[in-house]
Each structure stands twice: as structure tokens, then as C-alpha cells.
Tab-separated table of C-alpha atoms and ligand atoms in Angstrom:
chain	number	residue	atom	x	y	z
A	228	UNK	CA	-96.233	31.869	-58.402
A	229	UNK	CA	-94.772	34.571	-56.150
A	230	UNK	CA	-96.518	35.698	-52.961
A	231	UNK	CA	-97.063	39.482	-52.861
A	232	UNK	CA	-94.990	40.849	-49.976
A	233	UNK	CA	-96.054	43.551	-47.497
A	234	UNK	CA	-95.754	47.304	-48.030
A	235	UNK	CA	-93.387	48.379	-45.257
A	236	UNK	CA	-92.560	51.956	-44.303
A	237	UNK	CA	-89.595	52.674	-42.016
A	238	UNK	CA	-88.525	55.945	-40.375
A	239	UNK	CA	-84.723	55.858	-40.365
A	240	UNK	CA	-81.760	57.848	-39.169
A	241	UNK	CA	-78.191	56.937	-39.954
A	242	UNK	CA	-75.998	53.977	-39.151
A	243	UNK	CA	-78.284	51.852	-36.952
A	244	UNK	CA	-81.266	52.430	-39.187
A	245	UNK	CA	-79.358	51.627	-42.369
A	246	UNK	CA	-77.910	48.430	-40.946
A	247	UNK	CA	-81.351	47.304	-39.796
A	248	UNK	CA	-82.807	48.007	-43.251
A	249	UNK	CA	-80.121	45.815	-44.839
A	250	UNK	CA	-81.283	42.977	-42.571
A	251	UNK	CA	-84.912	43.711	-43.404
A	252	UNK	CA	-84.271	43.462	-47.153
A	253	UNK	CA	-82.365	40.209	-46.617
A	254	UNK	CA	-85.269	38.733	-44.651
A	255	UNK	CA	-87.856	39.921	-47.201
A	256	UNK	CA	-85.888	38.392	-50.102
A	257	UNK	CA	-86.039	35.049	-48.271
A	258	UNK	CA	-89.661	35.336	-47.091
A	259	UNK	CA	-91.161	36.861	-50.262
A	260	UNK	CA	-88.782	35.946	-53.116
A	261	UNK	CA	-89.497	37.564	-56.468
A	262	UNK	CA	-87.519	34.935	-58.340
A	263	UNK	CA	-84.848	37.493	-59.232
A	264	UNK	CA	-82.974	37.621	-55.945
A	265	UNK	CA	-85.074	40.369	-54.398
A	266	UNK	CA	-88.532	40.379	-52.841
A	267	UNK	CA	-92.091	41.198	-53.813
A	268	UNK	CA	-92.324	43.450	-50.746
A	269	UNK	CA	-92.179	47.225	-51.150
A	270	UNK	CA	-90.089	49.170	-48.645
A	271	UNK	CA	-90.280	52.945	-48.268
A	272	UNK	CA	-87.740	54.684	-46.046
A	273	UNK	CA	-88.478	58.131	-44.637
A	274	UNK	CA	-85.030	59.557	-43.973
A	275	UNK	CA	-83.991	62.079	-41.321
A	276	UNK	CA	-82.588	65.307	-42.750
A	277	UNK	CA	-82.055	67.182	-39.473
A	278	UNK	CA	-78.363	66.172	-39.559
A	279	UNK	CA	-77.913	67.857	-42.944
A	280	UNK	CA	-75.280	70.572	-43.165
A	281	UNK	CA	-74.121	73.066	-45.779
A	282	UNK	CA	-70.329	73.312	-45.893
A	283	UNK	CA	-67.764	74.425	-48.455
A	284	UNK	CA	-70.692	75.316	-50.679
A	285	UNK	CA	-72.247	71.839	-50.796
A	286	UNK	CA	-75.207	70.213	-49.023
A	287	UNK	CA	-74.288	67.102	-47.047
A	288	UNK	CA	-77.151	64.726	-46.104
A	289	UNK	CA	-75.530	62.192	-43.741
A	290	UNK	CA	-78.546	60.026	-42.930
A	291	UNK	CA	-79.879	59.879	-46.490
A	292	UNK	CA	-76.387	59.026	-47.793
A	293	UNK	CA	-75.763	56.398	-45.103
A	294	UNK	CA	-78.974	54.586	-46.118
A	295	UNK	CA	-78.214	54.977	-49.837
A	296	UNK	CA	-74.596	53.811	-49.531
A	297	UNK	CA	-75.316	50.998	-47.043
A	298	UNK	CA	-78.124	49.480	-49.140
A	299	UNK	CA	-76.354	50.325	-52.393
A	300	UNK	CA	-73.079	48.616	-51.439
A	301	UNK	CA	-70.884	51.734	-51.258
A	302	UNK	CA	-70.652	52.259	-47.515
A	303	UNK	CA	-67.479	52.296	-45.439
A	304	UNK	CA	-68.545	49.351	-43.294
A	305	UNK	CA	-66.278	50.049	-40.296
A	306	UNK	CA	-67.378	53.684	-39.965
A	307	UNK	CA	-70.992	53.149	-40.952
A	308	UNK	CA	-70.830	56.444	-42.857
A	309	UNK	CA	-68.996	57.742	-45.934
A	310	UNK	CA	-67.671	55.780	-48.862
A	311	UNK	CA	-65.716	52.576	-49.208
A	312	UNK	CA	-62.101	53.126	-50.511
A	313	UNK	CA	-62.363	56.819	-49.648
A	314	UNK	CA	-59.557	59.393	-49.934
A	315	UNK	CA	-59.386	62.863	-48.370
A	316	UNK	CA	-57.277	64.892	-50.795
A	317	UNK	CA	-59.786	67.722	-51.155
A	318	UNK	CA	-60.192	67.880	-47.367
A	319	UNK	CA	-56.415	68.327	-46.973
A	320	UNK	CA	-56.331	71.008	-49.651
A	321	UNK	CA	-59.200	72.877	-47.998
A	322	UNK	CA	-57.332	72.744	-44.682
A	323	UNK	CA	-54.190	74.065	-46.422
A	324	UNK	CA	-56.217	77.134	-47.370
A	325	UNK	CA	-57.468	77.416	-43.791
A	326	UNK	CA	-60.984	76.903	-45.115
A	327	UNK	CA	-63.245	76.125	-42.152
A	328	UNK	CA	-64.600	73.764	-41.056
A	329	UNK	CA	-61.690	71.349	-40.984
A	330	UNK	CA	-63.178	68.963	-38.381
A	331	UNK	CA	-65.620	67.198	-40.752
A	332	UNK	CA	-64.429	64.142	-42.698
A	333	UNK	CA	-65.422	65.166	-46.203
A	334	UNK	CA	-64.196	62.402	-48.525
A	335	UNK	CA	-63.359	62.840	-52.215
A	336	UNK	CA	-65.811	60.195	-53.457
A	337	UNK	CA	-68.489	61.426	-51.055
A	338	UNK	CA	-67.913	64.973	-52.316
A	339	UNK	CA	-69.104	63.922	-55.779
A	340	UNK	CA	-72.487	63.012	-54.246
A	341	UNK	CA	-72.720	66.413	-52.594
A	342	UNK	CA	-71.691	68.254	-55.787
A	343	UNK	CA	-74.338	66.431	-57.865
A	344	UNK	CA	-76.930	67.016	-55.142
A	345	UNK	CA	-76.048	70.681	-54.751
A	346	UNK	CA	-76.132	71.360	-58.483
A	347	UNK	CA	-79.686	69.934	-58.679
A	348	UNK	CA	-80.848	71.762	-55.545
A	349	UNK	CA	-79.421	75.007	-56.907
A	350	UNK	CA	-81.345	74.404	-60.128
A	351	UNK	CA	-84.536	74.216	-58.017
A	352	UNK	CA	-84.971	70.437	-57.936
A	353	UNK	CA	-86.572	69.449	-54.601
A	354	UNK	CA	-84.517	67.240	-52.258
A	355	UNK	CA	-86.958	64.326	-52.657
A	356	UNK	CA	-86.404	64.287	-56.431
A	357	UNK	CA	-82.656	64.792	-56.011
A	358	UNK	CA	-82.589	61.796	-53.653
A	359	UNK	CA	-84.508	59.658	-56.142
A	360	UNK	CA	-82.039	60.630	-58.896
A	361	UNK	CA	-78.997	59.777	-56.726
A	362	UNK	CA	-80.625	56.428	-55.872
A	363	UNK	CA	-80.854	55.610	-59.601
A	364	UNK	CA	-77.100	55.019	-59.387
A	365	UNK	CA	-77.101	53.126	-56.097
A	366	UNK	CA	-80.294	51.037	-56.423
A	367	UNK	CA	-80.783	50.676	-52.634
A	368	UNK	CA	-83.822	48.428	-53.125
A	369	UNK	CA	-86.068	50.835	-51.190
A	370	UNK	CA	-87.823	54.074	-52.017
A	371	UNK	CA	-85.839	56.657	-50.006
A	372	UNK	CA	-87.741	59.860	-49.269
A	373	UNK	CA	-86.378	62.718	-47.135
A	374	UNK	CA	-88.746	63.630	-44.298
A	375	UNK	CA	-89.161	67.093	-45.864
A	376	UNK	CA	-88.055	69.042	-48.947
A	377	UNK	CA	-87.675	72.097	-46.772
A	378	UNK	CA	-84.428	72.714	-44.871
A	379	UNK	CA	-84.638	71.534	-41.239
A	380	UNK	CA	-81.420	71.550	-39.193
A	381	UNK	CA	-80.855	70.120	-35.717
A	382	UNK	CA	-78.929	72.506	-33.499
A	383	UNK	CA	-77.790	71.532	-30.014
A	384	UNK	CA	-77.942	73.801	-26.963
A	385	UNK	CA	-74.622	73.314	-25.150
A	386	UNK	CA	-72.424	74.999	-22.560
A	387	UNK	CA	-70.426	77.480	-24.611
A	388	UNK	CA	-67.231	75.708	-25.748
A	389	UNK	CA	-65.151	78.780	-24.860
A	390	UNK	CA	-66.185	78.309	-21.218
A	391	UNK	CA	-67.917	81.709	-21.153
A	392	UNK	CA	-69.916	82.284	-17.959
A	393	UNK	CA	-72.905	84.498	-17.146
A	394	UNK	CA	-72.715	87.117	-14.351
A	395	UNK	CA	-73.867	84.532	-11.796
A	396	UNK	CA	-71.076	82.163	-12.902
A	397	UNK	CA	-73.216	79.649	-14.764
A	398	UNK	CA	-72.104	78.499	-18.212
A	399	UNK	CA	-73.412	80.476	-21.166
A	400	UNK	CA	-75.608	78.291	-23.376
A	401	UNK	CA	-75.014	78.438	-27.094
A	402	UNK	CA	-76.496	76.572	-30.058
A	403	UNK	CA	-74.173	74.694	-32.386
A	404	UNK	CA	-75.003	72.570	-35.438
A	405	UNK	CA	-75.581	68.890	-34.601
A	406	UNK	CA	-72.599	67.883	-36.743
A	407	UNK	CA	-70.273	70.201	-34.826
A	408	UNK	CA	-71.530	68.734	-31.529
A	409	UNK	CA	-71.245	65.149	-32.736
A	410	UNK	CA	-68.132	65.256	-34.937
A	411	UNK	CA	-66.018	68.138	-33.594
A	412	UNK	CA	-66.865	67.717	-29.903
A	413	UNK	CA	-67.772	63.981	-29.971
A	414	UNK	CA	-70.948	64.836	-28.046
A	415	UNK	CA	-68.699	65.640	-25.060
A	416	UNK	CA	-70.358	69.031	-24.441
A	417	UNK	CA	-73.416	68.427	-22.238
A	418	UNK	CA	-76.504	68.915	-24.415
A	419	UNK	CA	-79.312	70.889	-22.789
A	420	UNK	CA	-81.771	70.526	-25.646
A	421	UNK	CA	-82.275	70.465	-29.382
A	422	UNK	CA	-83.696	73.121	-31.666
A	423	UNK	CA	-84.972	72.170	-35.127
A	424	UNK	CA	-84.243	75.208	-37.271
A	425	UNK	CA	-86.811	75.669	-40.055
A	426	UNK	CA	-89.320	73.226	-38.563
A	427	UNK	CA	-92.256	75.653	-38.643
A	428	UNK	CA	-91.992	76.045	-42.434
A	429	UNK	CA	-91.357	72.325	-43.027
A	430	UNK	CA	-93.908	70.015	-44.578
A	431	UNK	CA	-93.675	66.243	-45.225
A	432	UNK	CA	-92.043	65.576	-48.598
A	433	UNK	CA	-94.274	64.188	-51.370
A	434	UNK	CA	-95.141	60.558	-50.650
A	435	UNK	CA	-94.246	60.622	-46.951
A	436	UNK	CA	-97.762	60.755	-45.495
A	437	UNK	CA	-99.134	58.362	-48.118
A	438	UNK	CA	-96.360	55.830	-47.356
A	439	UNK	CA	-97.404	55.849	-43.684
A	440	UNK	CA	-101.136	55.791	-44.416
A	441	UNK	CA	-100.977	53.002	-47.055
A	442	UNK	CA	-98.390	50.784	-45.327
A	443	UNK	CA	-99.171	47.252	-44.162
A	444	UNK	CA	-96.497	47.693	-41.454
A	445	UNK	CA	-94.650	50.768	-40.120
A	446	UNK	CA	-91.267	50.124	-38.479
A	447	UNK	CA	-89.103	52.280	-36.218
A	448	UNK	CA	-85.565	50.819	-36.597
A	449	UNK	CA	-83.039	51.164	-33.730
A	450	UNK	CA	-82.119	54.713	-34.745
A	451	UNK	CA	-81.595	57.571	-32.316
A	452	UNK	CA	-85.051	58.222	-30.811
A	453	UNK	CA	-84.340	61.931	-30.313
A	454	UNK	CA	-82.260	63.373	-33.157
A	455	UNK	CA	-83.263	60.840	-35.831
A	456	UNK	CA	-86.738	59.317	-35.286
A	457	UNK	CA	-87.761	62.226	-33.049
A	458	UNK	CA	-86.799	64.753	-35.717
A	459	UNK	CA	-88.821	62.946	-38.384
A	460	UNK	CA	-91.840	62.798	-36.028
A	461	UNK	CA	-91.508	66.549	-35.430
A	462	UNK	CA	-92.240	67.446	-39.054
A	463	UNK	CA	-95.819	68.791	-38.960
A	464	UNK	CA	-98.263	66.051	-39.985
A	465	UNK	CA	-96.016	63.015	-39.577
A	466	UNK	CA	-96.807	62.175	-35.949
A	467	UNK	CA	-100.529	62.503	-36.741
A	468	UNK	CA	-100.127	60.153	-39.727
A	469	UNK	CA	-98.407	57.628	-37.438
A	470	UNK	CA	-101.263	57.827	-34.979
A	471	UNK	CA	-103.958	57.402	-37.598
A	472	UNK	CA	-102.496	54.740	-39.916
A	473	UNK	CA	-104.293	51.379	-39.917
A	474	UNK	CA	-100.882	49.684	-40.105
A	475	UNK	CA	-99.366	48.307	-36.905
A	476	UNK	CA	-96.412	50.459	-35.742
A	477	UNK	CA	-93.579	48.409	-34.278
A	478	UNK	CA	-90.218	49.650	-33.020
A	479	UNK	CA	-86.860	48.168	-32.029
A	480	UNK	CA	-85.123	49.460	-28.917
A	481	UNK	CA	-81.889	51.361	-29.661
A	482	UNK	CA	-80.832	50.795	-26.056
A	483	UNK	CA	-79.695	47.460	-24.645
A	484	UNK	CA	-79.652	47.358	-20.837
A	485	UNK	CA	-78.729	50.975	-20.102
A	486	UNK	CA	-76.422	51.670	-23.029
A	487	UNK	CA	-77.031	52.723	-26.609
A	488	UNK	CA	-76.018	50.066	-29.091
A	489	UNK	CA	-74.055	52.737	-30.948
A	490	UNK	CA	-73.869	56.487	-31.238
A	491	UNK	CA	-74.963	58.978	-28.667
A	492	UNK	CA	-78.586	58.137	-27.883
A	493	UNK	CA	-77.876	58.310	-24.131
A	494	UNK	CA	-76.528	61.892	-24.364
A	495	UNK	CA	-79.598	62.859	-26.424
A	496	UNK	CA	-82.092	61.148	-24.120
A	497	UNK	CA	-80.528	62.817	-21.067
A	498	UNK	CA	-80.867	66.199	-22.790
A	499	UNK	CA	-84.642	65.748	-23.009
A	500	UNK	CA	-84.966	64.142	-19.575
A	501	UNK	CA	-85.654	60.577	-20.717
A	502	UNK	CA	-83.965	57.696	-18.898
A	503	UNK	CA	-81.641	55.554	-21.017
A	504	UNK	CA	-83.600	52.311	-20.955
A	505	UNK	CA	-85.644	50.371	-23.518
A	506	UNK	CA	-88.851	50.909	-21.546
A	507	UNK	CA	-88.245	54.650	-21.176
A	508	UNK	CA	-87.763	54.984	-24.935
A	509	UNK	CA	-91.000	53.053	-25.567
A	510	UNK	CA	-92.797	55.338	-23.116
A	511	UNK	CA	-91.248	58.342	-24.872
A	512	UNK	CA	-92.739	57.195	-28.194
A	513	UNK	CA	-95.939	56.347	-26.319
A	514	UNK	CA	-98.533	53.649	-26.818
A	515	UNK	CA	-100.938	54.412	-29.645
A	516	UNK	CA	-103.783	53.471	-27.306
A	517	UNK	CA	-102.818	56.427	-25.099
A	518	UNK	CA	-101.963	59.148	-27.585
A	519	UNK	CA	-98.569	57.875	-28.710
A	520	UNK	CA	-97.462	56.063	-31.861
A	521	UNK	CA	-96.291	52.575	-30.785
A	522	UNK	CA	-98.225	49.293	-30.958
A	523	UNK	CA	-95.310	46.892	-30.535
A	524	UNK	CA	-91.761	47.065	-29.138
A	525	UNK	CA	-88.808	44.691	-29.441
A	526	UNK	CA	-86.308	44.715	-26.577
A	527	UNK	CA	-83.154	42.679	-26.162
A	528	UNK	CA	-83.189	39.403	-24.230
A	529	UNK	CA	-80.969	40.970	-21.533
A	530	UNK	CA	-83.891	43.294	-20.809
A	531	UNK	CA	-86.489	40.510	-20.720
A	532	UNK	CA	-87.514	41.515	-17.198
A	533	UNK	CA	-88.768	44.813	-18.700
A	534	UNK	CA	-91.372	43.087	-20.889
A	535	UNK	CA	-94.108	43.367	-18.255
A	536	UNK	CA	-93.632	47.053	-17.455
A	537	UNK	CA	-93.533	47.929	-21.162
A	538	UNK	CA	-96.659	45.854	-21.785
A	539	UNK	CA	-98.281	47.756	-18.913
A	540	UNK	CA	-97.900	50.893	-21.068
A	541	UNK	CA	-100.223	49.255	-23.595
A	542	UNK	CA	-97.385	48.230	-25.948
A	543	UNK	CA	-97.088	44.586	-26.993
A	544	UNK	CA	-93.496	43.754	-26.093
A	545	UNK	CA	-91.220	40.859	-27.050
A	546	UNK	CA	-87.613	40.183	-26.014
A	547	UNK	CA	-85.314	38.947	-28.794
A	548	UNK	CA	-81.550	39.338	-29.482
A	549	UNK	CA	-81.105	42.898	-30.795
A	550	UNK	CA	-77.384	43.097	-31.436
A	551	UNK	CA	-76.808	43.518	-35.183
A	552	UNK	CA	-73.628	41.467	-35.037
A	553	UNK	CA	-73.959	40.248	-38.630
A	554	UNK	CA	-76.458	40.081	-41.475
A	555	UNK	CA	-78.226	36.883	-40.316
A	556	UNK	CA	-78.670	38.351	-36.824
A	557	UNK	CA	-80.098	41.559	-38.297
A	558	UNK	CA	-82.383	39.616	-40.651
A	559	UNK	CA	-83.666	37.661	-37.641
A	560	UNK	CA	-84.446	40.953	-35.863
A	561	UNK	CA	-86.380	42.108	-38.921
A	562	UNK	CA	-88.308	38.824	-38.988
A	563	UNK	CA	-89.136	39.294	-35.293
A	564	UNK	CA	-90.406	42.807	-36.014
A	565	UNK	CA	-92.721	41.552	-38.767
A	566	UNK	CA	-93.937	38.717	-36.518
A	567	UNK	CA	-94.665	41.276	-33.805
A	568	UNK	CA	-96.650	43.319	-36.328
A	569	UNK	CA	-98.748	40.232	-37.106
A	570	UNK	CA	-99.276	39.705	-33.383
A	571	UNK	CA	-100.379	43.307	-32.950
A	572	UNK	CA	-102.790	42.988	-35.882
A	573	UNK	CA	-104.284	39.848	-34.288
A	574	UNK	CA	-104.802	41.668	-30.981
A	575	UNK	CA	-108.497	41.987	-30.059
B	1482	LIG	N1	-69.031	61.143	-38.403
B	1482	LIG	C1	-67.887	61.305	-37.671
B	1482	LIG	O1	-67.846	60.844	-36.525
B	1482	LIG	N2	-66.807	61.962	-38.173
B	1482	LIG	C2	-66.795	62.501	-39.411
B	1482	LIG	O2	-65.812	63.105	-39.830
B	1482	LIG	C3	-67.975	62.315	-40.226
B	1482	LIG	C4	-68.028	62.781	-41.546
B	1482	LIG	C5	-69.167	62.484	-42.317
B	1482	LIG	C6	-69.228	62.847	-43.664
B	1482	LIG	C7	-70.343	62.545	-44.432
B	1482	LIG	C8	-71.414	61.878	-43.849
B	1482	LIG	O3	-72.504	61.561	-44.603
B	1482	LIG	C9	-71.388	61.491	-42.499
B	1482	LIG	C10	-70.258	61.802	-41.734
B	1482	LIG	N3	-70.187	61.423	-40.395
B	1482	LIG	C11	-69.061	61.620	-39.660
B	1482	LIG	C12	-71.319	60.733	-39.755
B	1482	LIG	C13	-72.390	61.710	-39.302
B	1482	LIG	O4	-71.868	62.752	-38.565
B	1482	LIG	C14	-73.408	60.932	-38.452
B	1482	LIG	O5	-73.399	59.617	-38.829
B	1482	LIG	C15	-74.852	61.304	-38.675
B	1482	LIG	O6	-75.072	62.620	-38.858
B	1482	LIG	C16	-75.598	60.763	-37.449
B	1482	LIG	O7	-76.423	59.735	-37.861
């Protein structure tokens, strides 16, 4: 007799989120076995699409693909993005033609995903259905839904890369696509803010609000709180759904001590005036009891002295090891997140 597992909904960005989800599925398979190597739990992932970019005539969806490849077994493990056993012949040929951009690592295998996606999008198939069709090949073990079927793109306000100055000698600010900032400039250009192009016309994709409303637990993995989780929360209706769901909302800090575990969360947090610390990120999400979305927060053991000040925000806080050094460590983090959700539910 198998025990029915929980319905879990996670808001996820790219590499950190995908790796956490792999640990979550591992833990669920052990805690709620279905007798066939998986679990009786149901996991829905709401994926960030603000990183998406059109280039060379195809639509690239980095965060959706990182989740799909990581959980489907096709990811380049060292990079955390793109395909295993990748080659870059098409990229070299495009560069030989001088076809811009040449700074983005478009792999040959990965290109097939973008061609299949683009052909469906061009035929009028919404991104959420396209994503479901691509997942039929990869079987990620979760239901992966883009945050919106409408195009939303994160652009970064930076000092103009040409060094242009205004009359009073201050740098000219210009907006560049997130991927250009992150990949071409390695986030080295100081970011002054983020603009989500298309946000006003964006609506949650089919199933997104229901997956938050009907969840037993909602999880915020250690993804970038600004350009990944923050972007998803910006889609009209999603933050409200997070505030009103009866499910406990628990998050995992993407910052350990004063450094992001990976990526460029510190550059993004600085751009919006948030300190790079686990407590500051929790405060940025806000306690649900005071208008925010968080009920529980996991911080790393090195930050254990921050438990009290995060609890003082009204967020139940526990310190556990948060470095995803390997699958067992990540599965233990996922178990701690589900335990924290139980603790939140038991709160008076
Ligand atoms: N990240 C890089 O640092 N360099 C790249 O050339 C690069 C190419 C790339 C291609 C497809 C894809 O899905 C992701 C890719 N990424 C690359 C990662 C991507 O820029 C970031 O991981 C996400 O946008 C942030 O989560």
C-alpha cells in the first residue's frame, strides 16, 4: 500500500533551482515510494521565462531548458546549462558569417530544442503546451509550466558599455538583454535596475495559479531572488496567489554568509538595494503575516546566528547545511524544507 505524497509547487529559475529539484525528487522517491522507483508526490515547477531570448531566429528558454535537461538527464553537469556531449559547429559557422550575436554558447544539440520549440510557437502553440511537448521526450518527473505564455524579457539597466557620458560627465545608462549582461559581460557592468519587458500584458500560464492554490506545500528553491524568483512573482496575479494559498510557503536561502552560492545574486540584489545576506533576502520576500509571501526560511548553518533576527520578521527559520555538494546533500535540504513546512503548518 503506497502512501499518497504531497502536492508540491516550486518557483524555479535556472541552475540552483534545477539542482534543488533533483534533490527534492530523490527525497520524495525515498519518502513516498510508488513502487516503481519514483514517488506518489506530485511536483509542479513554475519556470522563469524572463531570461528567454530570441536569437538567430529561434527562441531560447534557458531556465525552462535547464530544469528539463537537469531532471531529464541531459544536462551538462559542470556548466549547469546546455547539453551533455555538446558540440558547437553551428555556432562556429554563424560566426564565420559574422552573424551576431557570437557571444552566446548555442550548442548543436541544444539548437534542436530551440528549432522544435520555435516551429511550434510559430504555428501558434502556446509556450506552456510547447514545454509540455518537449518534456514528453525528457520525462523530468515534474509538471513544468512557464510562468507566462506571453513574452516577458528581463533587461538590465547598465552604464553604457561604450563608456558614453552625459553632459555632466556621468555614465549614460542603457538597457541590455539579461543574457548579454550575464553572458557577454559576465555581469561586470554595474546593474542599476531591471526592466521586465512585456510584463503589463503578461498573465500566468494555464495551471500556474491553480498549482499554487491547490498545493500542499509551496517551495522557493535557492534560485536568484531578483531575476528568477522575483521575475516569476512579478507576473500579475502570482504574488497574490502566493499570499492567499493555504499551503505553507517555505524558501531556501540562495546566499550563504554574504556570498551567493552560485551565479550573480549579489550583483542583482545590489541593483535593487537589498543587502547580500540570507536575512535580507527573507525580508525582501517578506513574511506572509506582514504582507509578504514567506512562512518559513532555511539558512545555512554558518548563518545560524541570523535565525533570531529572521524569526523576528515573523518567518519560522531553521539553520541546516545548504551547500548542494552532491545529491544526498541536496535531498537532505529538500527533506529539511518539507519538515519546515510541517512545522509552519503546526504553528498556532
Ligand atoms: N551561460 C553562460 O555563462 N554562457 C553561455 O554561453 C551560455 C549559453 C547558454 C545557452 C543555452 C542556455 O539554455 C543557457 C545558456 N547559458 C549560458 C546559461 C544562461 O545564460 C543562464 O544560466 C540563465 O539564463 C540564468 O539562469
